[in-house]
Coordinates of C-alpha atoms and ligand atoms in Angstrom, one line a residue:
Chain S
X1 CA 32.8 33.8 -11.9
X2 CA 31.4 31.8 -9.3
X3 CA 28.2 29.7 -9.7
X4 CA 26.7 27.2 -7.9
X5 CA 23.1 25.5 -7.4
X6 CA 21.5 25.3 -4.0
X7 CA 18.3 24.8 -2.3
X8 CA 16.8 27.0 0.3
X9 CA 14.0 25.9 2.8
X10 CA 12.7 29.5 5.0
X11 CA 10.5 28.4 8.1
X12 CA 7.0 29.9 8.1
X13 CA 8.0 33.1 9.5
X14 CA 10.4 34.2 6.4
X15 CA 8.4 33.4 4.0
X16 CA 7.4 37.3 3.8
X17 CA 11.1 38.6 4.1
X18 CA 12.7 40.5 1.1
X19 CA 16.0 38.0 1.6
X20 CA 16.5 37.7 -2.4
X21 CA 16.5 41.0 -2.7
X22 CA 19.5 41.7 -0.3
X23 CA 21.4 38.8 -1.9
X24 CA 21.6 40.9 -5.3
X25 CA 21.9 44.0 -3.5
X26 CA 23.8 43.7 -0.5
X27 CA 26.1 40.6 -2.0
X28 CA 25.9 41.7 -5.6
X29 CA 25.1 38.0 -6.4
X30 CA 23.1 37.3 -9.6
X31 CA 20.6 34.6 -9.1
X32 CA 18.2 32.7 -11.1
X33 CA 15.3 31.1 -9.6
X34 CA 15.3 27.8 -10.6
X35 CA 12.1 26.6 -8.5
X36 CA 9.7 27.3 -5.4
X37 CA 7.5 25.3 -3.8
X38 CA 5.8 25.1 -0.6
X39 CA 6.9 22.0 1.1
X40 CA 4.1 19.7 3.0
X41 CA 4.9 21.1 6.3
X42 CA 4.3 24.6 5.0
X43 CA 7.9 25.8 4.8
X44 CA 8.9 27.7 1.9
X45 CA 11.3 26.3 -1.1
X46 CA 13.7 27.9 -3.4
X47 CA 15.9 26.5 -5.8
X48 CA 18.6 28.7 -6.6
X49 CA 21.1 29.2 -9.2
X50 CA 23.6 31.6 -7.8
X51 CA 26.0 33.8 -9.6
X52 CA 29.1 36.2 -8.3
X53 CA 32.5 35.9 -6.4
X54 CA 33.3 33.4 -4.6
X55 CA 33.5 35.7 -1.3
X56 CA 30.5 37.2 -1.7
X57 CA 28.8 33.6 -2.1
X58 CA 30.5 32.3 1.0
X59 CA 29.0 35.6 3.2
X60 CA 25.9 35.8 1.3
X61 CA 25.2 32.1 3.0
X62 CA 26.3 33.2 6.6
X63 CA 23.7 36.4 5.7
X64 CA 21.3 33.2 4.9
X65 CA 22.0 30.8 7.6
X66 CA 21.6 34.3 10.0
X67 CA 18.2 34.6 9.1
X68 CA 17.1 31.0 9.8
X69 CA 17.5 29.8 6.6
X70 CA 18.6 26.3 5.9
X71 CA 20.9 26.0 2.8
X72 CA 21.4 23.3 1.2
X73 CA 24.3 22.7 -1.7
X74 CA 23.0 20.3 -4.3
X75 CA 25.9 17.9 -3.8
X76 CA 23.2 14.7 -2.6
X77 CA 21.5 12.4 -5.4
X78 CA 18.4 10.9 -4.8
X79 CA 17.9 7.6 -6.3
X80 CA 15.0 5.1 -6.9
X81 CA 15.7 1.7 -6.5
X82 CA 13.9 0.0 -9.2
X83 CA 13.8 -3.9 -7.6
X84 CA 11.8 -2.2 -4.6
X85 CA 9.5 0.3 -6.2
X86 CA 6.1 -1.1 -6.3
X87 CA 5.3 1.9 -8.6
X88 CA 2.0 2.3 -6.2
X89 CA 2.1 6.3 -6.5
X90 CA 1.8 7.2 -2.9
X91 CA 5.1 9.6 -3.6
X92 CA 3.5 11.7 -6.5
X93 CA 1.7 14.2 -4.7
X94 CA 4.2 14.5 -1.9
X95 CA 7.4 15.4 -4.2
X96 CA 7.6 19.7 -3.6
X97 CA 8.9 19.7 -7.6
X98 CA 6.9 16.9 -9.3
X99 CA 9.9 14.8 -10.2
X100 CA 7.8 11.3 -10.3
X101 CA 5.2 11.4 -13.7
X102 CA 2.9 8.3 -13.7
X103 CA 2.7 6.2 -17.2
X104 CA -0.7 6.6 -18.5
X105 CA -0.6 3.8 -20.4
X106 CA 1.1 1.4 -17.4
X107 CA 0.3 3.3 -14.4
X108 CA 4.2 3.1 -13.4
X109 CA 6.0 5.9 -11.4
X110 CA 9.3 7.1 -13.3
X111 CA 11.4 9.3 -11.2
X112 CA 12.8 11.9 -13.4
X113 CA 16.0 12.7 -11.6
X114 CA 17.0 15.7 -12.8
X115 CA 14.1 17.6 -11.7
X116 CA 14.5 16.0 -7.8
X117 CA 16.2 18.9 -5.9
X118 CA 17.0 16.4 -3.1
X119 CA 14.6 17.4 0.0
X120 CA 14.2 14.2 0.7
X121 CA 10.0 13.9 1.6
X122 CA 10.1 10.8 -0.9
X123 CA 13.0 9.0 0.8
X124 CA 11.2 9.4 4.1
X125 CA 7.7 8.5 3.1
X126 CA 8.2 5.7 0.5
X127 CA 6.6 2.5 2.3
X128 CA 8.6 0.0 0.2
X129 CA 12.0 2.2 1.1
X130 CA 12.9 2.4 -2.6
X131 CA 14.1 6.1 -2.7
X132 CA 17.8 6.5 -1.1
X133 CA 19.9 9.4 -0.9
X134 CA 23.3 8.5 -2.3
X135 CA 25.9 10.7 -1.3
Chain L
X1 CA -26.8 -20.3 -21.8
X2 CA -25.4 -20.8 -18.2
X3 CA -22.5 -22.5 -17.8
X4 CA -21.1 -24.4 -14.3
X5 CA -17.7 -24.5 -12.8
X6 CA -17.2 -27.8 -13.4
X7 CA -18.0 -27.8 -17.1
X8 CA -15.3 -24.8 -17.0
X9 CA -12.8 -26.7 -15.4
X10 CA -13.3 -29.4 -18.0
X11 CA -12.7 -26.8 -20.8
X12 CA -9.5 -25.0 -18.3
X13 CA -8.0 -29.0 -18.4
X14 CA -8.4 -29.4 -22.3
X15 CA -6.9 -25.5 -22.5
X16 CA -9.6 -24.4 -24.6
X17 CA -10.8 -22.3 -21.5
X18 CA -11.0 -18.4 -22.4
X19 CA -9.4 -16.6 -19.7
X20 CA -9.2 -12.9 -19.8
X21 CA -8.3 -10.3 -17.3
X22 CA -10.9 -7.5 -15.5
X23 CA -9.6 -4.8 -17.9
X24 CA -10.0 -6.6 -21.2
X25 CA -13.2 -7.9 -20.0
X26 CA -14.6 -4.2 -20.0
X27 CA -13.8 -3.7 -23.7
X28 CA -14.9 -7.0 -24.4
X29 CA -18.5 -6.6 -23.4
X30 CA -18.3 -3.2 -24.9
X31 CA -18.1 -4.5 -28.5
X32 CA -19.9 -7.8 -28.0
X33 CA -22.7 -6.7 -25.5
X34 CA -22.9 -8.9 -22.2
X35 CA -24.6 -11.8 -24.1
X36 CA -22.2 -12.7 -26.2
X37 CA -19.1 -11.5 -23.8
X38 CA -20.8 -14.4 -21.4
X39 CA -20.8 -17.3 -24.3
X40 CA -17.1 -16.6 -25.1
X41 CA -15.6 -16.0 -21.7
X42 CA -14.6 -18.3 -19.4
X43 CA -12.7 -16.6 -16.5
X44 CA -12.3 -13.3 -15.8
X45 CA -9.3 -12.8 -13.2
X46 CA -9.0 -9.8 -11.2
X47 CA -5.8 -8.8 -8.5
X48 CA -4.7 -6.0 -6.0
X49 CA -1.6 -5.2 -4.7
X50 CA -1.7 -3.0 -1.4
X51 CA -0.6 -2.5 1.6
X52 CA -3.2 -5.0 3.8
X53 CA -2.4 -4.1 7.9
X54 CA -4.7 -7.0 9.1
X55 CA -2.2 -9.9 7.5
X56 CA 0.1 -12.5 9.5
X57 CA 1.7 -15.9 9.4
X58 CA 1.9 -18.8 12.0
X59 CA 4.7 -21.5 12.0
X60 CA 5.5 -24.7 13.7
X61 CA 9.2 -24.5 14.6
X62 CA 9.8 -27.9 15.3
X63 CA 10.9 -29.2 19.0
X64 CA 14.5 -29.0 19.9
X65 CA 16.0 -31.3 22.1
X66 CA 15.9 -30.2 25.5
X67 CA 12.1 -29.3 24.4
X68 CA 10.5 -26.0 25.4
X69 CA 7.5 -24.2 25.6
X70 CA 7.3 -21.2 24.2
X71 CA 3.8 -21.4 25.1
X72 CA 3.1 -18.5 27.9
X73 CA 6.8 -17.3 27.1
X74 CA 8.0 -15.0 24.9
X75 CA 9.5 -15.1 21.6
X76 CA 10.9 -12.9 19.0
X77 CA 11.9 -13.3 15.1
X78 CA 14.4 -10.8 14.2
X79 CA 14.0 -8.6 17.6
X80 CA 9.8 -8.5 16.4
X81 CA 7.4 -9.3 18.8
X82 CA 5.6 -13.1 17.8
X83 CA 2.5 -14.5 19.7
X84 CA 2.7 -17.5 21.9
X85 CA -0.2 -18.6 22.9
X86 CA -1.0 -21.7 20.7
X87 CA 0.8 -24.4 22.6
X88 CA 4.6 -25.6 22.6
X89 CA 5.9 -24.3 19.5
X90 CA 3.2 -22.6 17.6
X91 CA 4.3 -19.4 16.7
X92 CA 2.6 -16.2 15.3
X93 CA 3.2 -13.0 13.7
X94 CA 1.1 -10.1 12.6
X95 CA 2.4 -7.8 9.9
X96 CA 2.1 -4.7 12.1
X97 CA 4.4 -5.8 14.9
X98 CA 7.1 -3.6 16.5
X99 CA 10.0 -4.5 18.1
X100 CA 9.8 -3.4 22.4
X101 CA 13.5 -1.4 21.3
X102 CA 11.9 0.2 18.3
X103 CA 11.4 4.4 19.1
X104 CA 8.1 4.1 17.7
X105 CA 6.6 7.9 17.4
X106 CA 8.5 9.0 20.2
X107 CA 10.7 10.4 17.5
X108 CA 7.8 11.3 15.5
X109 CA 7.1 10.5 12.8
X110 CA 8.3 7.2 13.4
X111 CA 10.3 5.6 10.6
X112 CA 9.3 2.1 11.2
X113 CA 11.8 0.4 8.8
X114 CA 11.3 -3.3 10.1
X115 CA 8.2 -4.8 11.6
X116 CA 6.0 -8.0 11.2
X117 CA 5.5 -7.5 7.6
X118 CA 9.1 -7.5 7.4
X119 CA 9.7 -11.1 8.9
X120 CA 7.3 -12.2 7.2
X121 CA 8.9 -11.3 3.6
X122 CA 12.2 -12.1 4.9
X123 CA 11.0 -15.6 6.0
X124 CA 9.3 -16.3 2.1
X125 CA 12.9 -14.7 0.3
X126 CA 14.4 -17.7 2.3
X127 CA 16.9 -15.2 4.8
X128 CA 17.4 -16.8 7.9
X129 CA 15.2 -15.3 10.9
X130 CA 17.0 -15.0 14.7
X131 CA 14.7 -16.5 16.8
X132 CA 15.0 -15.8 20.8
X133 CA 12.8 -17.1 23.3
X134 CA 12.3 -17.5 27.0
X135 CA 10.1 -20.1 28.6
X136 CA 9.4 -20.6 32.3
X137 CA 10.0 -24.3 31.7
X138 CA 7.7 -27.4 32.6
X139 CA 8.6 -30.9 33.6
X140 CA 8.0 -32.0 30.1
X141 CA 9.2 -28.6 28.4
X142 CA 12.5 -28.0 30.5
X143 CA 14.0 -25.4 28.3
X144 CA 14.1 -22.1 29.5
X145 CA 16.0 -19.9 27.5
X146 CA 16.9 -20.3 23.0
X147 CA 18.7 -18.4 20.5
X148 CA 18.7 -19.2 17.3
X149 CA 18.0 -18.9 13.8
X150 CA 15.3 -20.3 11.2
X151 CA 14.7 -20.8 8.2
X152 CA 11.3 -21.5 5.9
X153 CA 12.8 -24.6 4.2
X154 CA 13.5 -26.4 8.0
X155 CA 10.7 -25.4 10.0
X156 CA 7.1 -27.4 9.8
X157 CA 4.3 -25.4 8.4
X158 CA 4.6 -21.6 7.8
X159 CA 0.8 -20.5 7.1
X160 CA 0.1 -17.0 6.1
X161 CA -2.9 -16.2 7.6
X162 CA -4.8 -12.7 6.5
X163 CA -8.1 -12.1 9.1
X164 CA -8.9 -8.9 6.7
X165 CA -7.7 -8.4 3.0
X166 CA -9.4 -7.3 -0.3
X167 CA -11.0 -4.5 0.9
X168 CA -14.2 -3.9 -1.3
X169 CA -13.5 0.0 -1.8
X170 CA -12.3 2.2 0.5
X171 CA -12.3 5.7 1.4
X172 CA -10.4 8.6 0.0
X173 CA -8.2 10.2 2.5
X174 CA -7.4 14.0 2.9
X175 CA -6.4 16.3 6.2
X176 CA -8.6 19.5 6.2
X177 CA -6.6 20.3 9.5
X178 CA -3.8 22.5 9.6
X179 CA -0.6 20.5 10.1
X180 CA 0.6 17.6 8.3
X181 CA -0.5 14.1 9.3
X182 CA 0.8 10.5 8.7
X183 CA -1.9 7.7 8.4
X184 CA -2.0 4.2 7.4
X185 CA -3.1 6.0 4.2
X186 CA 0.0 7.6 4.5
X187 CA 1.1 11.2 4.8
X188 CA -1.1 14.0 4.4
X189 CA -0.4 17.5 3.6
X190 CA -2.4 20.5 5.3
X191 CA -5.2 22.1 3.7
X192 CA -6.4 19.4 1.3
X193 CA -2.8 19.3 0.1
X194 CA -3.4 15.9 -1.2
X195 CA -5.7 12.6 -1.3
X196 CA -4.6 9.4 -1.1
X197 CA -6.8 6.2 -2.2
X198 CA -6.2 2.4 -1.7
X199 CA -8.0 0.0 -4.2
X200 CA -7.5 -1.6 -7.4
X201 CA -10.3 0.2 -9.1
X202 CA -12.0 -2.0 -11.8
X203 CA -9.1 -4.6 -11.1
X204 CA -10.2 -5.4 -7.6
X205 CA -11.3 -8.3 -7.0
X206 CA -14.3 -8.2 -4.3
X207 CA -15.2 -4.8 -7.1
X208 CA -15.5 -7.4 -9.8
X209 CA -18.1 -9.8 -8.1
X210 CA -20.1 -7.1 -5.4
X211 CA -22.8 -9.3 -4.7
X212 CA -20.2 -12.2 -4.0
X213 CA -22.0 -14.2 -6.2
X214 CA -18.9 -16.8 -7.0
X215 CA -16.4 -15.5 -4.3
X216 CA -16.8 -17.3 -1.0
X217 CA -15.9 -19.9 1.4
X218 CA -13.2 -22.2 0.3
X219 CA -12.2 -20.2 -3.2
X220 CA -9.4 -20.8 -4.4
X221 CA -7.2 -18.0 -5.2
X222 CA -3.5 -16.2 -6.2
X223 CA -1.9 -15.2 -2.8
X224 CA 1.2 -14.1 -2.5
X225 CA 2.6 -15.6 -5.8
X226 CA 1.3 -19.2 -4.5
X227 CA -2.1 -20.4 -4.4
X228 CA -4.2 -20.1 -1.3
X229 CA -8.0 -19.8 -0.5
X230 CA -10.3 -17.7 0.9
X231 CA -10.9 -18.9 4.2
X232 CA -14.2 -16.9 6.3
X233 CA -15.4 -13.6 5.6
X234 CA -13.3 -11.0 6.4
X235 CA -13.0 -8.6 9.9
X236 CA -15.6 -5.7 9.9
X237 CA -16.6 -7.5 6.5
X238 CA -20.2 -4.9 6.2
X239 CA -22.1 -6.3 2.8
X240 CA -25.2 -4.3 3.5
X241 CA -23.7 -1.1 3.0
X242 CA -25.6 1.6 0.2
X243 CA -24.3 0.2 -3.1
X244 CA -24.9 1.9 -6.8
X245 CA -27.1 0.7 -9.6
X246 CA -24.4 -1.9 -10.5
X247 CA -24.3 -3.2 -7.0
X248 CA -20.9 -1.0 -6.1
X249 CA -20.7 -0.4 -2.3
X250 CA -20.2 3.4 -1.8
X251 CA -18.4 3.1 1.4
X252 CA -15.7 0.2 2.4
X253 CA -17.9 -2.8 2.4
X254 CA -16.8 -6.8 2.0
X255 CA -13.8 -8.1 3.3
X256 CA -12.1 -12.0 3.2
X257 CA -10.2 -13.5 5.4
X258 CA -7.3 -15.7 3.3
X259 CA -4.7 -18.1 4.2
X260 CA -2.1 -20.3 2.0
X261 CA 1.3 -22.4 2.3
X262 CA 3.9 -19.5 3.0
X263 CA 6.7 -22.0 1.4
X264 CA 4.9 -21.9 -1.9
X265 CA 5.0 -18.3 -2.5
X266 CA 7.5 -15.4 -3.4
X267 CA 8.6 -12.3 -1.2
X268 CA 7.9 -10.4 -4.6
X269 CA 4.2 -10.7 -3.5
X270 CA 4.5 -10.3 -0.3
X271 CA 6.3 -6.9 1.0
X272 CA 7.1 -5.7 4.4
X273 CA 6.2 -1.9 4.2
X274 CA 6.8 0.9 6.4
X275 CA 4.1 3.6 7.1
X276 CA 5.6 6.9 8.0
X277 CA 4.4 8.1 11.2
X278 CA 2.0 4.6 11.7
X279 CA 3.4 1.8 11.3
X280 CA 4.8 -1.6 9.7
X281 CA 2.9 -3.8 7.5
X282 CA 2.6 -6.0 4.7
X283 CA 1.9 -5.7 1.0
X284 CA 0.1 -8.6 -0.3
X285 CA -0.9 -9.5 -3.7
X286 CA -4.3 -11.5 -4.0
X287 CA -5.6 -12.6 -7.4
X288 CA -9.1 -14.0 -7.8
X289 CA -10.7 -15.4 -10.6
X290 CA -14.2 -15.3 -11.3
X291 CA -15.8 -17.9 -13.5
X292 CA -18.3 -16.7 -16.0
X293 CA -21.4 -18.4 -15.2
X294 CA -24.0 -16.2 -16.8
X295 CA -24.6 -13.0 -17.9
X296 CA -25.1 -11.0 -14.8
X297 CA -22.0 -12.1 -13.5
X298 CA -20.3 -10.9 -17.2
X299 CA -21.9 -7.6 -16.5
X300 CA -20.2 -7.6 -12.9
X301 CA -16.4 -8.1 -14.0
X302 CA -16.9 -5.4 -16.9
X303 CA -17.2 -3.0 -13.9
X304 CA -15.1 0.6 -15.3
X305 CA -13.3 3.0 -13.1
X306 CA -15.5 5.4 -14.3
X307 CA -18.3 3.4 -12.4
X308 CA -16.6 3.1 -9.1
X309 CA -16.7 5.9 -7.0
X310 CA -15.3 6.5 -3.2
X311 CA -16.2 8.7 0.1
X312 CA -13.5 11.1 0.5
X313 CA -13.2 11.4 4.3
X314 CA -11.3 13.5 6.6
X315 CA -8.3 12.1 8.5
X316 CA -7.1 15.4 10.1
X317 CA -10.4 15.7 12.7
X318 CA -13.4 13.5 11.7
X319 CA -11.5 9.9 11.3
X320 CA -9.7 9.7 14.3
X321 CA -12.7 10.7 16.2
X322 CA -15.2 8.2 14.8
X323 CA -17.6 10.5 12.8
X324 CA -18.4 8.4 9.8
X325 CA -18.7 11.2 7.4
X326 CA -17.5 12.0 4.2
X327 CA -16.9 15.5 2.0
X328 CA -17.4 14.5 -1.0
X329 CA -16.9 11.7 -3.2
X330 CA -14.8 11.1 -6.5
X331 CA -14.2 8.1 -9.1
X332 CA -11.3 6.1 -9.5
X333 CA -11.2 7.5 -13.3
X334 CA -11.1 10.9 -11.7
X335 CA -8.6 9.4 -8.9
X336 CA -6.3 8.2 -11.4
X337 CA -6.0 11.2 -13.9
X338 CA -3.9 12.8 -10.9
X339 CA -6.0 15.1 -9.4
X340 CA -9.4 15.5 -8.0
X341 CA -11.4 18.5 -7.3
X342 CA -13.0 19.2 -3.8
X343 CA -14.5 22.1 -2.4
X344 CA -13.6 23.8 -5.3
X345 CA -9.8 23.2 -5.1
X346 CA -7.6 20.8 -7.2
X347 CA -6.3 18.2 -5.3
X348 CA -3.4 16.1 -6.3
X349 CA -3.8 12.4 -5.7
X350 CA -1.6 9.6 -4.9
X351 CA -2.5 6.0 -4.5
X352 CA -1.6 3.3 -2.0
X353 CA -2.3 0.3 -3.7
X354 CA -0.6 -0.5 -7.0
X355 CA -2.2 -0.7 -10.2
X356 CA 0.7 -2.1 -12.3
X357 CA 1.1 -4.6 -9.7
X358 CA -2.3 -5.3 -9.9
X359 CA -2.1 -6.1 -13.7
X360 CA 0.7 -8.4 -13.3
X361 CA -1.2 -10.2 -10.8
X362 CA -4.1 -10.7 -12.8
X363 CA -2.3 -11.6 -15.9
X364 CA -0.5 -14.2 -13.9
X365 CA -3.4 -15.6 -12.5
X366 CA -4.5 -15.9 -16.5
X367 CA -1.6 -17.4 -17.7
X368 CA -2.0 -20.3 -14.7
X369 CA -5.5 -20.9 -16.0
X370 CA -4.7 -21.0 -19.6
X371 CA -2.0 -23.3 -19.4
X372 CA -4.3 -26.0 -17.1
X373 CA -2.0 -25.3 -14.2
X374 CA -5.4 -23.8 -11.8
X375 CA -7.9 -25.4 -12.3
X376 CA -11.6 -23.3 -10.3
X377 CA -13.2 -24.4 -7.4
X378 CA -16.7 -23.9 -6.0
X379 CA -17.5 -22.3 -3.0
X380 CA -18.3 -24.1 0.1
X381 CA -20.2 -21.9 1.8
X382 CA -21.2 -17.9 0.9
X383 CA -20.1 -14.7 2.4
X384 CA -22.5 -13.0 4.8
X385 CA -24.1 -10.9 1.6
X386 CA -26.4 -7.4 0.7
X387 CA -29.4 -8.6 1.8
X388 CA -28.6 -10.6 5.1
X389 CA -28.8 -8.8 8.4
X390 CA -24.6 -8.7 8.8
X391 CA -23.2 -5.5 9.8
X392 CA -19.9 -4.0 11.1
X393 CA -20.2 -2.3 14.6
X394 CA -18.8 0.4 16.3
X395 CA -17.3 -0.2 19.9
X396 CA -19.2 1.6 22.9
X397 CA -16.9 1.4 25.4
X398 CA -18.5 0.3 28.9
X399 CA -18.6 2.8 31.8
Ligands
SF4_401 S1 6.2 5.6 -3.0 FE1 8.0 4.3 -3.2 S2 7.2 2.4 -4.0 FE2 5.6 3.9 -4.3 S3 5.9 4.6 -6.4 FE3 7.0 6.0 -5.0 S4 9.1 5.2 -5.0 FE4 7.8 3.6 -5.8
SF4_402 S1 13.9 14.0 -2.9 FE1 12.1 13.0 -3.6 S2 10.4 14.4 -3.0 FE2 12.3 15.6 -2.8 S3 12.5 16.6 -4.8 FE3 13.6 14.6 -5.0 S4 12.1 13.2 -5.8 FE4 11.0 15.0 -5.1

């Protein structure tokens, strides 16, 4: 058994297309759906948990990539660095999953990491540059 | 039972002075009514941390020997573009410099990662700055061409110098267009997909004295982790704005222009910042204290979020075009539980300016006072206020 996490982002026009469906059907992968969003420039968002053999993985993401989906394996972390956080907030709305919770009490930002999916929309947008993508 | 600055200072010097922030203050006169609040407390000090575009520094290099002129040359500090027009070796930079190499949004959005905000934090962390000019070279000034680098603790004076901080509320920004934007207020999803706001709510310190009854000319003030002072009224500074029953402008109304000894302060207060899409600029932290002198000024700094409220304006279509109008409005309580409702939809918010910054500013600024370290000064001169005829214009452009 073959499993692995990835993240899907289908431009405008896919949004609509019965593409799950053909990966359990066509590819005989099991698949749990971990998240979906839609991301700020209106492109669609899946986080995946996929389950079969490792060949029917492989062409299930040609099948994918075919489409004009991009695929994306979860191998990237996406770190905040702490000395240059300002905790000012501008990334809370913008993060597709809701990985950065403000304090009540403090009004500081904490990142929790393992809901960040990696998309990156936080490391691009931060105006201190405190979110990196570690690799 | 008034009290004056100077019989404050007296009490700051013995450190008997009560010194409390804006956010105890507002429990404070809650329990004790404004009365008593005003008998006890001293100072109240207030801060804001946020990103502040119209912010910059001069320095005096120094002369070198074959001396030049950058004067009417040009010059840059770490490949940023600095001004040259004051003299021989007067030098300035504004926080929202670019370098000429710099893409800008020609790969949009632009990333801006280092601009004039950056120098400027560089410079106060005490990093060495590449400094390259060219001069056209006078009989007195025969140098033509330098490369080199400075440094904070060599040069003369290195003046931060901020035409426009403080901002006394400002607007709520949202995009009611179809595409993403990215703003000084930074990005903006579609479709009301969020609102971003920029103030220190019931922290701020402009919010905390809105009739700029003790905050004028010649203040002095936290800036930057150092002291400075608040030097003029600030650009577009526009006191006669509509205000609320407690004197709250509704729209963006005072500004103050501040300046300070660079060397004094700390690039912890000061941070370059990068505005997806707009631009580079500077973070600054400002701190003000406001000495209670009676009770109306007690009932100022016990101003709640709950009492502020903004104009939430459109930056997709009606901002960049100039119409001054606004969909709705919502209070920084409402702000800062997460999200706020317009047109029927929830809208999550984010926030430009830091709160928990702001907080450390202001309890800074009270731990200076208590220990006798700052002592208050009076003002030299008032701000342009509500019931003069001072008011921010828009530019017609001539045929
Ligand atoms: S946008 Fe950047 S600086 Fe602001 S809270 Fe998020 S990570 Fe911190
Ligand atoms: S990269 Fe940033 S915006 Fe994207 S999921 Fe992770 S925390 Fe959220």
């Amino acid at each position: 058994m073959y499993a692995k996490k990835i993240v899907l982002h289908f431009p405008h026009s896919l949004v609509n297309k019965p593409i799950l469906h053909k990966l359990s059907r066509d590819y005989e992968l099991e698949f749990n759906i971990l998240r979906a969003s839609i991301t700020p420039d209106e492109e669609g968002l899946l986080v995946l948990e996929l389950k079969g053999d490792e060949p029917d993985y492989k062409n299930a993401l040609e099948y994918l990539k075919k489409e004009g989906v991009k695929v994306q394996t979860l191998a990237q972390d996406v770190i905040m660095d702490e000395e240059k956080c300002t905790h000012c907030g501008v990334c809370v709305p913008m993060c597709p999953v809701l990985a950065f919770h403000v304090e009540p009490e403090t009004k500081k930002v904490i990142f929790i990491q393992d809901e960040c999916i990696a998309c990156g929309v936080c490391v691009d947008i931060c105006p201190m540059n405190a979110m990196e993508v570690k690799i | 039972m008034a009290k004056t600055i100077k019989e404050i200072n007296e009490k700051i010097k013995k450190g008997k002075a009560v010194v409390v922030t804006a956010s105890e203050m507002i429990d404070i006169l809650e329990q004790k009514g404004s009365q008593a609040a005003a008998a006890e407390v001293d100072v109240v000090t207030t801060g804001t941390f946020g990103p502040m575009c119209s912010s910059g520094a001069y320095f005096n290099t120094g002369h070198t020997s074959p001396k030049i002129k950058f004067g009417g040359g040009r010059v840059t500090l770490n490949n940023i573009e600095a001004y040259t027009g004051f003299a021989a070796v007067d030098i300035c930079i504004g926080a929202s410099a670019v370098s000429y190499d710099d893409p800008k949004n020609k790969v949009y959005p632009g990333e801006f990662n280092y601009g004039g905000g950056h120098v400027i934090e560089d410079l106060v962390a005490g990093k060495d700055i590449e400094l390259k000019a060219d001069a056209y070279g006078t009989d007195c000034y025969p140098g033509k061409e330098l490369k080199t680098k400075i440094n904070i603790n060599d040069i003369n004076e290195a003046v931060l110098f901020n035409p426009r901080n403080c901002y006394q509320n400002y607007n709520i920004a949202v995009n009611l267009s179809d595409k993403i934007i990215y703003t000084y207020m930074g990005a903006l999803k579609p479709n009301l997909g969020n609102a971003n706001y920029c103030s220190a709510g019931q922290l701020s310190p402009l919010l905390n004295d809105p009739y700029y009854k003790t905050i004028g000319i010649g203040t002095k003030i936290f800036l930057g982790g150092g002291i400075g002072y608040v030097s003029w009224w600030g650009t577009q500074h526009n006191p006669t704005v509509k205000r609320n029953d407690l004197g709250i402008p509704l729209t963006p109304a005072g500004t103050i222009a501040v300046t300070g000894d660079l060397k004094q302060m700390e690039s912890k207060w000061l941070r370059g910042t990068s505005m997806l899409g707009y631009g580079p600029t500077l973070t600054v932290g400002i701190g003000i204290p406001i000495p209670i002198l009676n009770e109306e000024i007690a009932q100022y700094t016990a101003i709640r979020d709950k009492d502020i409220s903004a104009a939430i304006v459109d930056y997709g279509t009606a901002y960049p075009k100039g119409i001054n109008e606004s969909i709705g409005r919502a209070t920084y309580a409402e702000l800062r539980s997460g999200t706020i409702k317009i047109s029927g939809k929830e809208v999550p918010t984010g926030s430009l300016s830091s709160y928990s910054k702001a907080v450390e500013i202001a309890d800074t600024l009270k731990q200076w006072i208590e220990k006798g370290e700052f002592l208050l000064t009076e003002s030299v001169a008032s701000l342009p206020g509500a019931e003069s005829d001072y008011k921010l214009r828009s530019f017609k452009v001539k045929e």
